[in-house]
Short mmCIF file of C-alpha atoms and ligand atoms in Angstrom, two decimals:
data_model
loop_
_atom_site.label_atom_id
_atom_site.label_comp_id
_atom_site.label_asym_id
_atom_site.label_seq_id
_atom_site.Cartn_x
_atom_site.Cartn_y
_atom_site.Cartn_z
CA MET A 82 0.00 0.00 0.00
CA THR A 83 1.36 3.42 -0.90
CA ARG A 84 0.39 6.99 -0.22
CA THR A 85 -1.23 7.07 -3.65
CA GLY A 86 -2.98 3.70 -3.24
CA THR A 87 -6.74 3.40 -3.42
CA THR A 88 -7.27 1.17 -0.41
CA VAL A 89 -10.69 1.73 1.09
CA PRO A 90 -11.48 0.98 4.72
CA SER A 91 -12.40 -2.62 5.46
CA PRO A 92 -16.01 -3.05 6.59
CA ILE A 93 -16.23 -0.79 9.59
CA THR A 94 -16.21 -2.73 12.82
CA ARG A 95 -17.55 -0.07 15.10
CA ARG A 96 -19.68 -0.69 18.14
CA GLY A 97 -23.29 0.43 17.91
CA VAL A 98 -24.61 3.64 19.44
CA CYS A 99 -27.30 3.72 22.13
CA LEU A 100 -29.49 6.69 21.26
CA VAL A 101 -31.73 7.42 24.24
CA ILE A 102 -34.70 9.64 23.44
CA SER A 103 -36.76 10.94 26.34
CA ALA A 104 -39.67 13.36 26.42
CA PRO A 105 -42.98 13.83 28.13
CA SER A 106 -45.78 11.68 26.67
CA GLY A 107 -47.18 13.42 23.61
CA ALA A 108 -44.02 15.33 22.65
CA GLY A 109 -43.59 13.05 19.64
CA LYS A 110 -40.62 10.92 20.57
CA SER A 111 -42.13 7.66 19.30
CA THR A 112 -42.91 9.27 15.95
CA ILE A 113 -39.34 10.56 15.71
CA ALA A 114 -37.88 7.18 16.69
CA ASN A 115 -40.08 5.38 14.13
CA ALA A 116 -39.01 7.76 11.37
CA LEU A 117 -35.37 7.20 12.22
CA ARG A 118 -35.82 3.44 11.98
CA ALA A 119 -37.80 3.61 8.77
CA ALA A 120 -35.07 5.70 7.14
CA ASP A 121 -32.10 3.59 8.21
CA PRO A 122 -31.87 -0.20 8.49
CA ARG A 123 -28.86 0.10 10.81
CA VAL A 124 -31.17 1.49 13.50
CA LYS A 125 -32.97 -0.98 15.75
CA HIS A 126 -35.64 -0.20 18.28
CA SER A 127 -35.22 -1.49 21.82
CA VAL A 128 -38.54 -3.21 22.61
CA SER A 129 -39.28 -2.59 26.28
CA ILE A 130 -41.10 -4.78 28.77
CA THR A 131 -44.19 -3.21 30.32
CA THR A 132 -46.83 -4.30 32.78
CA ARG A 133 -49.43 -1.92 31.31
CA ALA A 134 -52.20 -3.20 29.03
CA PRO A 135 -51.74 -2.88 25.25
CA ARG A 136 -53.44 0.12 23.62
CA PRO A 137 -55.49 -0.48 20.49
CA GLY A 138 -53.11 -1.16 17.61
CA GLU A 139 -50.22 -2.24 19.82
CA THR A 140 -48.75 -5.70 19.22
CA ASP A 141 -46.90 -7.83 21.74
CA GLY A 142 -43.23 -8.09 20.79
CA VAL A 143 -43.41 -5.12 18.42
CA HIS A 144 -44.40 -2.08 20.50
CA TYR A 145 -43.72 -3.67 23.87
CA HIS A 146 -43.39 -7.08 25.45
CA PHE A 147 -46.53 -7.06 27.59
CA ARG A 148 -45.92 -8.97 30.83
CA SER A 149 -47.48 -9.43 34.27
CA MET A 150 -46.01 -7.63 37.28
CA GLU A 151 -44.74 -11.00 38.61
CA GLN A 152 -42.92 -11.73 35.34
CA PHE A 153 -41.49 -8.21 35.33
CA LYS A 154 -40.21 -8.48 38.90
CA GLU A 155 -38.70 -11.89 38.14
CA MET A 156 -36.80 -10.49 35.13
CA ALA A 157 -35.51 -7.57 37.21
CA ALA A 158 -34.43 -9.94 40.02
CA GLN A 159 -32.60 -12.19 37.52
CA GLY A 160 -30.64 -9.21 36.14
CA GLU A 161 -32.31 -9.58 32.73
CA LEU A 162 -33.17 -5.88 32.57
CA LEU A 163 -30.54 -3.29 31.69
CA GLU A 164 -32.65 -0.67 33.42
CA TRP A 165 -36.15 -0.49 34.78
CA ALA A 166 -38.45 2.04 36.37
CA SER A 167 -41.95 2.56 37.61
CA VAL A 168 -43.81 5.03 35.37
CA PHE A 169 -47.48 5.88 36.10
CA GLY A 170 -47.42 3.06 38.66
CA ARG A 171 -46.52 0.44 36.07
CA GLY A 172 -43.29 -1.38 35.42
CA TYR A 173 -41.21 -0.51 32.34
CA GLY A 174 -37.80 -1.96 31.54
CA THR A 175 -35.22 -2.66 28.84
CA PRO A 176 -34.26 -6.30 28.18
CA ARG A 177 -30.48 -6.58 28.43
CA ALA A 178 -29.63 -9.37 25.95
CA PRO A 179 -30.88 -7.75 22.69
CA VAL A 180 -28.98 -4.55 23.49
CA GLU A 181 -25.69 -6.33 24.07
CA ALA A 182 -26.14 -8.39 20.89
CA ALA A 183 -26.97 -5.35 18.76
CA LEU A 184 -24.13 -3.16 20.02
CA SER A 185 -21.46 -5.77 19.49
CA ALA A 186 -22.84 -6.43 15.98
CA GLY A 187 -22.37 -2.71 15.21
CA GLN A 188 -26.08 -1.99 15.16
CA ASP A 189 -27.40 1.23 16.64
CA MET A 190 -30.29 1.13 19.05
CA VAL A 191 -32.93 3.72 19.80
CA PHE A 192 -34.45 3.74 23.29
CA ASP A 193 -37.75 5.40 24.01
CA ILE A 194 -37.41 5.49 27.79
CA ASP A 195 -37.92 7.97 30.63
CA TRP A 196 -35.36 10.04 32.58
CA GLN A 197 -34.94 7.31 35.19
CA GLY A 198 -34.05 4.79 32.49
CA HIS A 199 -31.67 7.30 30.93
CA ARG A 200 -29.73 7.68 34.17
CA GLN A 201 -29.42 3.92 34.61
CA ILE A 202 -28.49 3.11 31.03
CA ARG A 203 -25.88 5.87 30.99
CA ALA A 204 -24.34 4.42 34.14
CA ALA A 205 -24.41 0.90 32.66
CA LEU A 206 -23.06 1.81 29.20
CA PRO A 207 -21.20 5.13 29.61
CA ASP A 208 -19.27 4.88 26.33
CA ASP A 209 -22.25 3.86 24.21
CA VAL A 210 -24.98 6.29 25.20
CA VAL A 211 -25.87 9.54 23.49
CA SER A 212 -29.06 11.13 24.73
CA LEU A 213 -31.64 13.54 23.41
CA PHE A 214 -34.53 15.26 25.14
CA VAL A 215 -37.56 16.27 23.06
CA LEU A 216 -39.51 19.29 24.30
CA PRO A 217 -43.03 20.10 23.10
CA PRO A 218 -43.49 23.58 21.54
CA SER A 219 -45.74 24.52 24.50
CA LEU A 220 -47.58 22.91 27.38
CA ALA A 221 -50.92 23.80 25.73
CA GLU A 222 -49.86 21.94 22.57
CA LEU A 223 -48.78 18.96 24.66
CA GLU A 224 -52.20 18.84 26.35
CA ARG A 225 -53.89 19.08 22.96
CA ARG A 226 -51.84 16.14 21.67
CA LEU A 227 -52.57 14.04 24.76
CA THR A 228 -56.29 14.79 24.53
CA GLY A 229 -56.28 13.82 20.87
CA ARG A 230 -55.02 10.37 21.79
CA ALA A 231 -58.48 8.95 22.41
CA SER A 232 -57.19 5.69 23.86
CA ASP A 233 -56.53 7.18 27.29
CA ALA A 234 -59.21 8.15 29.84
CA PRO A 235 -59.38 11.82 31.12
CA GLU A 236 -57.99 10.70 34.49
CA GLU A 237 -55.04 9.15 32.67
CA ILE A 238 -54.49 12.36 30.67
CA ARG A 239 -54.41 14.44 33.87
CA LYS A 240 -51.83 12.08 35.37
CA ARG A 241 -49.78 12.34 32.20
CA MET A 242 -49.83 16.16 32.28
CA ASP A 243 -48.46 16.10 35.85
CA ALA A 244 -45.90 13.51 34.81
CA ALA A 245 -44.98 15.65 31.77
CA LEU A 246 -43.81 18.50 33.98
CA ASP A 247 -41.84 16.07 36.11
CA GLU A 248 -40.19 14.56 33.01
CA ILE A 249 -39.38 18.02 31.57
CA SER A 250 -37.68 19.04 34.82
CA HIS A 251 -34.86 16.60 33.91
CA TRP A 252 -34.11 18.05 30.47
CA GLU A 253 -30.65 19.34 31.41
CA GLU A 254 -29.40 15.82 32.20
CA PHE A 255 -29.38 15.02 28.47
CA ASP A 256 -26.58 15.56 25.95
CA HIS A 257 -28.87 17.23 23.40
CA VAL A 258 -32.24 18.91 23.39
CA ILE A 259 -34.67 19.77 20.59
CA VAL A 260 -38.09 21.43 20.42
CA ASN A 261 -40.52 19.40 18.34
CA ALA A 262 -42.46 22.25 16.75
CA GLU A 263 -42.10 20.88 13.24
CA LEU A 264 -41.79 17.11 12.81
CA ASP A 265 -39.53 17.01 9.73
CA ARG A 266 -37.05 19.31 11.37
CA ALA A 267 -37.11 17.34 14.63
CA ILE A 268 -36.41 14.13 12.71
CA ALA A 269 -33.51 15.73 10.82
CA GLU A 270 -32.05 17.08 14.07
CA THR A 271 -32.31 13.66 15.72
CA GLN A 272 -30.62 12.06 12.71
CA ALA A 273 -27.81 14.62 13.03
CA VAL A 274 -27.29 13.69 16.68
CA LEU A 275 -27.11 9.99 15.79
CA ASN A 276 -24.72 10.60 12.88
CA ALA A 277 -22.38 12.68 15.03
CA ALA A 278 -22.33 9.93 17.69
CA ARG A 279 -21.50 7.32 15.04
CA LEU A 280 -18.59 9.41 13.81
CA ARG A 281 -16.91 9.93 17.16
CA THR A 282 -13.23 9.08 16.87
CA THR A 283 -13.38 6.77 19.88
CA ARG A 284 -16.06 4.72 18.12
CA GLN A 285 -14.18 4.34 14.81
CA THR A 286 -11.70 1.72 15.99
CA GLY A 287 -12.21 -0.12 12.70
CA LEU A 288 -10.43 2.73 10.92
CA ALA A 289 -7.10 2.23 12.74
CA ASP A 290 -5.64 -0.23 10.19
CA PHE A 291 -6.86 1.91 7.31
CA VAL A 292 -5.16 5.03 8.66
CA ALA A 293 -1.98 3.10 9.56
CA SER A 294 -1.78 1.99 5.91
CA PHE A 295 -1.16 5.63 4.89
CA TRP A 296 2.40 5.20 6.16
CA GLY A 297 2.91 2.08 4.10
P1 5GP B 353 -46.29 4.65 27.29
O1 5GP B 353 -47.08 3.88 28.32
O2 5GP B 353 -46.97 5.92 26.89
O3 5GP B 353 -45.92 3.79 26.11
O4 5GP B 353 -44.90 5.06 27.98
C1 5GP B 353 -44.92 5.77 29.18
C2 5GP B 353 -43.51 6.21 29.55
O5 5GP B 353 -42.68 5.08 29.84
C3 5GP B 353 -42.79 6.98 28.45
O6 5GP B 353 -42.18 8.13 29.02
C4 5GP B 353 -41.73 6.02 27.97
O7 5GP B 353 -40.60 6.70 27.50
C5 5GP B 353 -41.43 5.26 29.24
N1 5GP B 353 -40.82 3.95 28.94
C6 5GP B 353 -41.16 3.09 27.97
N2 5GP B 353 -40.37 2.01 27.99
C7 5GP B 353 -39.49 2.19 29.00
C8 5GP B 353 -38.40 1.41 29.51
O8 5GP B 353 -38.07 0.32 29.05
N3 5GP B 353 -37.73 1.94 30.57
C9 5GP B 353 -38.05 3.12 31.13
N4 5GP B 353 -37.31 3.56 32.14
N5 5GP B 353 -39.07 3.89 30.67
C10 5GP B 353 -39.78 3.43 29.62
#
């Protein structure tokens, strides 16, 4: 190999990125995460465990793994959850094994989890996590979006509005923050955060041989 050679990097063997997206319910984080996945086959969604009931249109194993509280507690006790938290009085958690498999295969994972999960996953995987908080354009707009989601009862919506303010109070713990006033822009900004994380020098270990070849 010479300085004028045309060697291209061997298939990049970089570790996957954990992109944690948090937001109050109704700020649009699921829509953003879905768009990211649809646009890029390298992005996988971490399917959480939950003890809440499925909403209309939700499928077990796709949107969540729906489990009983006993099953959830058993998984947590066995160390099968990378992180877990109680949200709205129900259990939510991230299965550990799929995350470890994806990251070592160089696949990026998007996590739609709350601030408690973010803290835990950052502590567990400090070199892999990049995090993003999605703010709604206003509290009034957030309430409008939550009310428009007919699947939840008014009591549930009120609880979610209280929880929204609690979630928002943690926004400064995240690496990046966006305001989802315009969906296309929010998606592009999220994609930019993911791309920058992928390109971090510390993540590009697969490029070492390629760069070394410049010196023959
Ligand atoms: P929902 O019931 O509306 O799908 O989700 C309620 C909240 O639980 C959202 O803020 C969501 O981000 C959070 N959540 C969903 N899955 C997980 C998880 O695996 N871990 C944690 N910590 N939070 C989760």
